[in-house]
Amino acid sequence: NMAPEYGATCGFFPVDTDTLGYLKATGRSPSRIQLVEKYAKAQGMFRTSNSPDPVFTSKLGLKLEDIRPSLAGPKRPQDRVLMEGMADNFSQALEDLGTAKYARNKRVTVKGKKFDLGHGDVAIAAITSCTNTSNPSVMIGAGLLAQNAVAKGLTVKPWVKTSLAPGSQVVTEYLKEAGLQTSLNKLGFNLVGYGCTTCIGNSGPLSKPISEAINKNDLIVTSVLSGNRNFEGRVSPDVKANYLASPLLVVAYAIAGTVKINLATDPIGHDKKGNPVYLSDIWPSSHDISDTARKAVKPSMFKSRYANVFKGDIGWRKIKAQKGQTFDWNSKSTYVQKPSFFDDLGDKEVKDIQPINSANILALLGDSITTDHISPAGSIKADSPAGSYLTKNKVKSQNFNSYGSRRGNHEVMMRGTFANIRIRNHMAPGTEGGVTRHQPSKKQMSIYDAAVEYAKSETPLVVFAGKEYGTGSSRDWAAKGTRLLGVRAVIAESFERIHRSNLVGMGVAPLQFAEGDSWAKLKLDGSEKITIEGLDKLKPRQKIQMVIERAKGRKTKVNLLSRIDTQNETEYFRSGGILQYVLRQLAA
């Protein structure tokens, strides 16, 4: 699930006897386990101690003795932070995360509360994920840590919003069986449901007094979550620094209440007698975790919880489904709408690639623009273009849900493209959140509204960016939304591999600056007109010329590299995208 974050299409782990043991422990039938074993062996994917090592292009070595407790953040899952260095990491990141009006160590009062709040305080502590919360060892570990903490008289700080959202219903069963859920409840880690929550911005708002204190005083508070991703603007609109951690460390930081602490050496709190308590005092041993798991995790739990999983609950079974070979679109739905990708499919024959002449610049973006920046998955703001659309369709703000839940509706998703609350467009200095300047009016407006204005005059659009454009999740809507806004090309210093491919698949040209060139060095401000020459004679990795027309007709020519890398990709692009290509092949 996290392979795209480290630049891979997938991660492969060979099947072995431990795999078969897990299948047995989780209630799979003997026939299913035998099938898995036979298939893996027939495909040469079953590994034993006698199996030869695979041949790799390159190898990375890691000594287990060098592994130290770590988190990741505050803005990307690939940015590892040693637990002992958390305070220093946060201090160094503070300036980049926002303008701090108050001194780094100053605290502000919270209206109606008996506590204050400061930079680095943990506002959200969430045990949440579709992946690691299905791992009995870390979930039982978190429960044992909570049990030990409660026994010492430790509590969670009052400003921390806690939650527990396991990735499997079985977690509830074995935590209760082990007697650990009671301790988690005492620390505020009550079950809120199963599925995507905090990791995708579905944890709900902070309490109003805390939210007001944060925003009024420009505080940089933090979240610590056991989720998969922590890209900007994803977890909470009030929280700018987000750290990924194990479920055990989530509980620990909720007790500490701040990331400005070295949990390896500093007390996490004090017991009932006022004595300092350290993380090592409450950390469960590997033996305790494995012994508890062996007693509490039973195959019968998996069987009972998932025997009828494909039937769904009563609510699911009550949904009426239309019968037929084609989907019956409901024009009034705000969740699922017929997409417009094929509206201009036209003839079966592929037309010549339309030139990009005198395009306007929609955005000038910096380095490491993630797919979450391009197509956010979190909450929808009421005053955003997507929020206005939902309001117009009589959806109340409390029912907006998230972009991720409405990705079946292109009307919502294209309005959310480049609408991340933390994205910064250098065409509108001093702003955040999907703002641009329309040309030639120079009016400041949302990126979506500007795209609509350009579409009225049939003006093509381009986007400029820095290094590593499209990092993060392999989110298809980051490319789909870009296309729907009328963007014909993205010009960047470098592209993340999967997003580059997705852009081509949607008929958007990824074009790369030559080494040393950038939009900043070219001193672009967004008022220029852009022409891309040579697309009509497109070949894989072709050199393309860009003509920049500045004020008073002054022109600059710049060489670019087309990152349409293969002949197949060239055919997809000529067809307007991979979907159009496939449909034409089927219709031929």
XYZ file of C-alpha atoms in Angstrom:
588
model
C 0.000 0.000 0.000
C 2.922 2.351 0.604
C 5.022 1.348 -2.427
C 4.288 4.571 -4.387
C 5.656 6.617 -1.477
C 9.082 5.097 -2.050
C 8.781 5.299 -5.836
C 7.833 1.687 -6.588
C 4.826 0.151 -8.289
C 4.656 -2.635 -5.726
C 6.656 -4.307 -2.982
C 7.109 -8.096 -3.108
C 7.438 -10.401 -0.114
C 7.876 -14.123 -0.899
C 5.395 -16.648 0.472
C 6.817 -18.985 3.131
C 5.695 -21.176 6.029
C 5.075 -18.077 8.163
C 2.598 -16.893 5.540
C 0.763 -20.207 5.679
C 0.804 -20.041 9.474
C -0.797 -16.596 9.363
C -3.523 -17.829 7.006
C -4.269 -20.684 9.405
C -4.291 -18.396 12.459
C -6.726 -16.025 10.749
C -9.315 -18.669 9.982
C -8.708 -19.465 6.307
C -9.960 -22.866 5.194
C -7.476 -25.751 4.755
C -8.336 -25.943 1.047
C -7.529 -22.225 0.617
C -4.190 -22.602 2.418
C -3.284 -25.632 0.295
C -4.163 -23.706 -2.862
C -1.929 -20.788 -1.832
C 0.976 -23.141 -1.132
C 0.584 -25.086 -4.395
C 0.219 -21.916 -6.471
C 3.220 -20.197 -4.875
C 5.409 -23.256 -5.400
C 4.247 -23.725 -9.004
C 5.103 -20.072 -9.721
C 8.484 -20.294 -8.026
C 7.417 -17.778 -5.382
C 7.593 -20.039 -2.301
C 10.719 -19.449 -0.250
C 12.496 -21.850 2.075
C 15.904 -21.786 3.748
C 17.264 -23.661 0.707
C 15.885 -21.218 -1.885
C 18.534 -19.338 -3.882
C 18.585 -15.565 -3.473
C 16.896 -13.604 -6.276
C 19.076 -11.601 -8.651
C 18.640 -7.887 -7.961
C 19.806 -4.887 -9.964
C 20.965 -3.243 -6.745
C 20.929 -4.100 -3.054
C 20.509 -2.104 0.139
C 21.993 -3.405 3.390
C 20.538 -2.839 6.849
C 21.923 -4.012 10.174
C 19.216 -4.797 12.705
C 21.470 -3.458 15.436
C 21.367 -0.041 13.764
C 17.568 0.260 13.870
C 16.404 2.895 16.338
C 12.914 4.119 17.322
C 11.728 6.526 14.641
C 8.802 8.573 13.369
C 8.256 10.277 9.996
C 7.332 13.874 9.314
C 6.339 16.586 9.606
C 5.070 16.713 6.000
C 6.124 13.560 4.141
C 6.193 9.831 5.006
C 9.708 9.423 3.615
C 11.230 11.952 6.042
C 12.377 9.745 8.929
C 12.989 11.342 12.316
C 14.718 9.584 15.205
C 12.551 9.594 18.324
C 15.420 11.070 20.296
C 15.671 13.896 17.754
C 11.991 14.861 17.584
C 12.369 18.101 19.529
C 15.227 19.274 17.310
C 13.385 18.242 14.142
C 10.294 20.195 15.121
C 12.349 23.233 16.069
C 14.107 23.211 12.694
C 10.815 22.765 10.821
C 8.966 25.485 12.736
C 9.873 28.367 10.419
C 9.003 26.413 7.282
C 5.636 25.355 8.691
C 4.286 28.853 9.199
C 4.807 32.323 10.601
C 5.019 32.076 14.367
C 3.792 35.293 15.979
C 4.718 34.116 19.454
C 8.069 33.065 20.852
C 8.838 29.400 20.395
C 8.271 28.559 24.052
C 5.369 30.909 24.764
C 2.002 29.412 25.591
C -1.465 30.909 25.112
C -4.638 30.481 27.102
C -7.539 28.447 25.757
C -10.935 30.049 26.341
C -12.978 28.249 28.977
C -10.268 25.673 29.678
C -7.849 25.135 32.540
C -4.862 24.569 30.304
C -2.768 26.536 27.823
C -1.412 25.620 24.405
C 1.904 26.086 22.635
C 3.973 25.200 19.596
C 4.645 21.474 19.324
C 1.713 20.390 21.479
C 0.017 17.205 20.254
C -3.525 18.153 19.219
C -4.356 14.788 17.627
C -3.190 11.302 18.623
C -4.808 8.662 16.464
C -4.320 4.921 16.241
C -5.548 4.643 12.681
C -4.604 2.929 9.445
C -5.777 0.393 6.928
C -2.464 -1.417 7.366
C -0.529 -1.480 10.646
C -3.633 -1.546 12.871
C -4.315 -5.031 11.517
C -0.998 -6.165 13.003
C -1.671 -7.896 16.351
C 1.831 -7.266 17.709
C 1.659 -3.462 17.501
C -1.986 -3.247 18.559
C -1.474 -5.482 21.572
C 1.733 -3.568 22.251
C -0.240 -0.314 22.332
C -2.793 -1.898 24.653
C -0.104 -3.182 27.037
C 1.617 0.205 27.039
C -1.724 1.830 27.890
C -2.300 -0.722 30.659
C 1.127 -0.031 32.136
C 0.572 3.729 31.897
C -2.791 3.558 33.666
C -1.239 1.423 36.415
C 1.342 4.186 36.945
C -1.391 6.812 37.169
C -0.530 8.478 33.859
C -3.195 10.281 31.809
C -3.460 11.877 28.381
C -3.056 15.650 28.243
C -6.443 17.429 28.064
C -5.734 19.169 24.727
C -5.091 15.883 22.874
C -7.889 14.498 20.694
C -7.533 10.714 20.808
C -9.165 7.995 18.725
C -8.895 4.321 17.806
C -9.917 3.160 14.316
C -8.524 -0.319 13.622
C -8.189 -1.728 10.154
C -9.930 -4.935 11.175
C -12.949 -5.763 13.334
C -10.948 -8.622 14.814
C -8.765 -6.078 16.637
C -11.746 -5.230 18.830
C -12.179 -8.895 19.674
C -8.631 -9.622 20.764
C -8.162 -6.336 22.639
C -11.266 -7.205 24.687
C -10.113 -10.820 25.095
C -6.767 -9.594 26.448
C -8.466 -7.057 28.735
C -6.593 -4.186 27.081
C -9.443 -2.125 25.616
C -10.396 -0.899 29.111
C -6.985 0.730 29.565
C -7.086 2.241 26.089
C -10.533 3.655 26.883
C -9.224 5.234 30.090
C -6.630 7.084 28.014
C -9.287 8.210 25.523
C -8.523 5.713 22.764
C -12.124 4.638 22.338
C -13.276 2.799 19.244
C -14.665 5.260 16.675
C -15.156 2.797 13.826
C -13.289 0.801 11.217
C -11.743 2.289 8.109
C -10.039 5.473 6.965
C -10.182 8.210 9.597
C -7.403 10.604 10.632
C -4.968 9.488 7.926
C -7.299 10.871 5.267
C -8.714 13.794 7.254
C -11.811 12.023 8.579
C -11.211 12.518 12.296
C -13.605 15.448 12.601
C -12.859 18.984 13.834
C -10.926 19.918 16.963
C -12.945 21.452 19.767
C -13.853 25.057 19.007
C -11.810 26.684 21.841
C -8.671 24.756 20.843
C -9.177 25.505 17.142
C -9.622 29.204 17.874
C -6.513 29.316 20.068
C -4.457 27.670 17.320
C -5.621 29.921 14.491
C -5.813 33.192 16.447
C -2.254 32.796 17.707
C -0.780 31.090 14.643
C 0.287 28.064 16.691
C 2.048 25.167 15.020
C 0.534 22.183 16.809
C 1.097 18.580 15.833
C -0.589 15.267 15.248
C 0.911 11.846 15.897
C -0.846 9.048 14.061
C -0.207 5.461 13.061
C -1.533 6.124 9.566
C 0.178 5.784 6.216
C 0.427 9.357 5.024
C 0.977 12.820 6.434
C 1.086 15.110 3.417
C 0.282 18.784 3.913
C -3.368 19.672 4.448
C -4.403 16.031 4.714
C -4.884 15.318 8.431
C -6.529 18.493 9.787
C -6.847 22.128 8.660
C -5.697 23.211 12.145
C -2.571 21.029 12.280
C 0.470 21.805 10.148
C 2.991 19.293 11.554
C 2.011 15.636 11.285
C 4.154 12.705 12.372
C 3.662 9.023 11.547
C 4.439 6.584 14.339
C 3.696 3.104 15.640
C 0.494 2.655 17.688
C 2.664 2.367 20.803
C 4.308 5.730 20.212
C 0.917 7.309 19.447
C -0.157 6.420 22.989
C 3.160 7.643 24.377
C 2.995 11.052 22.706
C -0.649 11.469 23.773
C 0.540 11.083 27.358
C 3.503 13.415 26.836
C 1.268 15.961 25.077
C 4.121 17.420 23.029
C 6.734 16.450 20.458
C 9.241 18.828 22.063
C 10.535 16.007 24.202
C 13.150 13.272 23.990
C 11.194 10.186 25.039
C 14.436 8.206 25.242
C 15.699 10.285 28.176
C 12.997 12.694 29.400
C 10.154 11.693 31.752
C 6.879 11.041 29.920
C 4.967 12.022 33.056
C 4.773 11.436 36.814
C 3.143 8.727 38.869
C 0.637 9.173 41.704
C 3.450 9.962 44.136
C 5.019 12.551 41.848
C 7.914 10.367 40.782
C 9.102 10.675 37.168
C 7.964 7.936 34.792
C 9.982 7.175 31.664
C 8.883 5.503 28.430
C 11.082 2.542 29.282
C 9.078 2.058 32.486
C 5.842 1.389 30.594
C 7.146 -0.106 27.354
C 6.002 -3.769 27.052
C 8.568 -6.481 26.410
C 8.553 -8.533 23.233
C 7.783 -11.594 25.363
C 4.727 -9.929 26.908
C 3.436 -8.895 23.484
C 3.902 -12.321 21.870
C 2.550 -14.176 24.918
C -0.573 -11.986 25.023
C -1.092 -12.341 21.261
C -0.784 -16.112 21.460
C -3.508 -16.248 24.128
C -5.835 -13.552 22.796
C -5.767 -13.863 19.013
C -7.884 -16.818 17.916
C -8.884 -18.117 14.471
C -12.510 -18.252 15.611
C -12.504 -14.434 15.831
C -11.695 -14.080 12.150
C -14.292 -16.672 11.201
C -17.088 -15.074 13.222
C -16.313 -11.513 12.160
C -15.829 -12.222 8.466
C -18.049 -15.218 7.754
C -20.589 -12.953 6.042
C -18.336 -10.059 5.115
C -19.339 -10.073 1.438
C -23.023 -9.903 2.292
C -22.588 -6.544 3.986
C -24.581 -5.156 6.882
C -28.313 -4.446 6.898
C -27.825 -0.941 5.508
C -25.765 -2.239 2.582
C -28.275 -4.965 1.770
C -31.129 -2.418 1.704
C -29.530 -0.471 -1.144
C -31.492 -0.997 -4.343
C -29.355 -1.760 -7.372
C -30.512 -1.411 -10.963
C -30.112 -4.425 -13.213
C -28.674 -4.183 -16.705
C -25.432 -4.046 -18.653
C -24.901 -0.297 -18.246
C -24.950 1.925 -15.204
C -28.098 3.961 -14.599
C -26.684 7.433 -13.881
C -28.529 9.590 -11.352
C -28.121 13.225 -12.350
C -29.051 14.352 -8.818
C -26.326 12.356 -7.063
C -23.482 14.342 -5.507
C -21.364 11.180 -5.062
C -21.429 9.564 -8.511
C -21.742 11.403 -11.833
C -21.081 10.426 -15.422
C -17.546 11.651 -16.135
C -16.856 13.890 -19.097
C -13.666 12.163 -20.257
C -15.336 10.682 -23.338
C -17.553 13.597 -24.336
C -15.116 14.615 -27.081
C -14.199 11.089 -28.205
C -15.830 11.721 -31.571
C -14.646 9.686 -34.528
C -12.924 6.339 -34.244
C -9.947 7.792 -36.093
C -7.322 9.592 -34.023
C -7.007 13.254 -34.909
C -3.724 15.138 -35.043
C -2.409 16.404 -31.718
C -3.718 19.894 -31.186
C -0.932 22.446 -30.779
C -0.476 24.403 -27.561
C -0.448 28.004 -28.733
C -0.516 31.083 -26.507
C -1.414 29.150 -23.380
C -1.885 30.911 -20.083
C -0.095 29.848 -16.931
C -2.467 28.501 -14.287
C 0.097 27.989 -11.522
C 3.766 28.428 -10.653
C 4.555 25.780 -8.030
C 7.618 24.862 -5.999
C 9.467 21.619 -5.256
C 7.987 18.365 -3.936
C 4.419 19.079 -4.971
C 2.649 15.881 -3.936
C -0.454 14.309 -5.402
C -2.172 15.428 -2.179
C -1.319 19.014 -3.083
C -2.750 18.473 -6.556
C -5.820 16.460 -5.539
C -6.521 16.567 -1.792
C -8.267 13.634 -0.143
C -9.332 15.338 3.087
C -12.182 17.563 4.211
C -14.005 19.983 1.925
C -14.138 23.633 3.028
C -17.508 25.362 2.839
C -16.067 28.406 1.035
C -14.165 26.339 -1.552
C -15.398 25.768 -5.130
C -16.264 22.161 -4.206
C -18.071 23.360 -1.081
C -20.040 25.904 -3.117
C -21.035 23.165 -5.569
C -22.298 20.912 -2.769
C -24.137 23.785 -1.102
C -25.799 24.653 -4.399
C -26.921 21.015 -4.585
C -28.493 21.317 -1.111
C -25.855 19.347 0.778
C -25.336 20.679 4.310
C -21.748 21.421 5.327
C -21.780 18.718 8.017
C -22.524 16.216 5.237
C -19.807 17.360 2.841
C -17.669 14.347 3.795
C -14.253 14.320 2.089
C -12.806 14.563 -1.401
C -11.809 10.917 -1.097
C -15.414 9.861 -0.503
C -16.677 11.873 -3.486
C -14.125 10.783 -6.059
C -16.937 9.234 -8.102
C -18.097 12.773 -8.921
C -15.820 14.648 -11.301
C -17.683 17.889 -10.564
C -16.368 17.778 -7.000
C -12.931 16.458 -7.861
C -12.053 18.981 -10.574
C -13.141 21.776 -8.233
C -10.789 20.296 -5.662
C -7.809 20.073 -8.008
C -4.960 22.289 -6.742
C -7.237 23.210 -3.810
C -5.113 21.769 -1.001
C -5.188 24.256 1.896
C -1.371 24.270 2.054
C -0.499 24.570 -1.649
C 1.282 27.809 -2.552
C 0.993 29.280 -6.016
C 3.733 31.832 -6.625
C 1.430 33.687 -8.992
C -0.442 34.818 -5.876
C 2.280 35.555 -3.297
C 1.289 35.391 0.357
C -1.644 33.044 -0.240
C -2.287 29.377 0.422
C -4.992 27.068 -0.815
C -5.457 26.963 -4.571
C -5.373 30.656 -5.470
C -4.157 32.188 -8.740
C -4.272 35.403 -10.748
C -6.370 35.376 -13.883
C -4.721 36.913 -16.934
C -4.946 39.488 -18.323
C -7.421 40.837 -15.730
C -4.926 40.076 -12.903
C -7.876 39.347 -10.633
C -7.103 37.000 -7.753
C -9.444 34.006 -7.680
C -9.540 30.265 -7.099
C -7.689 28.070 -9.588
C -10.968 26.398 -10.537
C -12.748 29.702 -11.206
C -9.814 30.894 -13.308
C -9.877 27.642 -15.304
C -13.582 28.193 -16.003
C -12.867 31.705 -17.290
C -10.087 30.434 -19.558
C -12.363 27.672 -20.878
C -14.895 30.297 -22.015
C -12.297 31.726 -24.374
C -10.907 28.245 -25.263
C -7.517 29.234 -23.874
C -5.159 26.298 -23.259
C -3.395 26.159 -19.886
C -0.029 25.021 -18.548
C 1.349 24.508 -15.050
C 4.975 25.054 -13.996
C 6.641 23.279 -11.063
C 10.007 22.515 -9.516
C 11.637 19.205 -8.613
C 9.828 15.945 -7.765
C 6.445 16.971 -9.127
C 3.756 14.413 -8.276
C 5.432 12.613 -5.370
C 3.348 10.693 -2.843
C 0.313 8.523 -3.435
C -0.365 7.216 -6.940
C -3.637 9.143 -6.993
C -5.253 8.980 -10.434
C -7.369 12.060 -9.721
C -4.246 14.196 -9.582
C -3.957 13.620 -13.335
C -7.707 13.464 -14.072
C -8.424 16.757 -12.337
C -5.519 18.437 -14.104
C -6.946 17.372 -17.457
C -10.487 18.492 -16.596
C -9.243 21.970 -15.695
C -7.974 22.363 -19.253
C -4.265 21.946 -18.488
C -2.468 20.676 -21.593
C 1.066 20.420 -20.206
C 2.982 20.403 -16.936
C 6.530 21.769 -17.165
C 8.717 20.744 -14.223
C 12.341 20.203 -13.253
C 11.617 16.512 -12.548
C 8.648 14.168 -12.190
C 7.747 11.326 -9.861
C 7.596 8.192 -11.988
C 3.993 7.077 -11.433
C 2.417 10.525 -11.699
C 4.344 11.208 -14.906
C 2.787 8.067 -16.367
C -0.672 9.076 -15.110
C -0.393 12.484 -16.781
C 0.386 10.834 -20.106
C -2.526 8.462 -19.540
C -4.861 11.468 -19.260
C -3.470 13.256 -22.328
C -1.454 15.851 -20.396
C 2.122 16.365 -21.618
C 4.832 16.093 -18.929
C 7.683 18.291 -20.120
C 10.996 18.569 -18.293
C 13.431 21.452 -18.066
C 17.033 20.880 -19.065
C 19.443 20.494 -16.165
C 19.849 23.848 -14.425
C 16.767 25.472 -15.942
C 13.636 26.336 -13.970
C 10.690 28.708 -14.129
C 12.303 30.705 -11.315
C 15.548 31.178 -13.298
C 13.480 32.236 -16.290
C 11.849 34.827 -13.980
C 8.305 33.865 -14.878
C 5.528 35.632 -12.972
C 2.476 34.038 -14.601
C 1.603 36.858 -16.977
C 3.451 35.232 -19.895
C 1.967 33.362 -22.856
C 3.378 29.888 -23.550
C 3.637 28.068 -26.885
C 4.901 24.481 -27.128
C 6.355 23.560 -30.534
C 6.876 20.057 -31.896
C 4.021 18.104 -30.325
C 2.574 17.358 -33.768
C 5.702 15.318 -34.611
C 5.903 13.602 -31.252
C 8.360 10.763 -30.630
C 9.436 9.147 -27.328
C 11.633 11.471 -25.231
C 11.681 14.077 -27.960
C 13.291 17.477 -27.551
C 10.552 20.128 -27.486
C 10.861 23.878 -27.790
C 8.920 26.229 -25.547
C 8.380 29.833 -26.594
C 7.729 32.303 -23.780
C 6.044 35.529 -24.854
C 6.481 38.300 -22.331
C 5.128 41.824 -22.108
C 5.502 43.949 -25.246
C 5.950 40.811 -27.383
C 9.440 39.934 -26.151
C 10.073 36.200 -26.710
C 12.369 33.640 -25.097
C 12.966 30.129 -26.457
C 13.698 27.250 -24.082
C 14.481 23.604 -24.838
C 12.462 20.974 -22.980
C 12.490 17.184 -22.879
C 9.205 15.420 -23.528
C 8.729 12.850 -20.771
C 6.399 10.795 -22.934
C 8.963 8.039 -22.695
C 7.778 5.103 -24.821
C 6.079 4.426 -28.146
C 3.016 3.071 -26.344
C 2.766 6.268 -24.308
C 3.033 8.252 -27.521
C 0.002 6.401 -28.891
C -1.938 6.996 -25.665
C -1.165 10.700 -25.828
C -2.163 10.955 -29.508
C -5.511 9.377 -28.619
C -6.138 11.920 -25.878
C -5.366 9.426 -23.112
C -5.186 5.728 -22.358
C -8.954 5.368 -21.818
C -9.703 6.862 -25.214
C -7.018 4.660 -26.766
C -8.531 1.490 -25.312
C -12.069 2.414 -26.390
C -10.923 3.119 -29.936
C -9.134 -0.243 -30.001
C -12.319 -1.985 -28.850
C -14.413 -0.149 -31.427
C -12.016 -0.862 -34.284
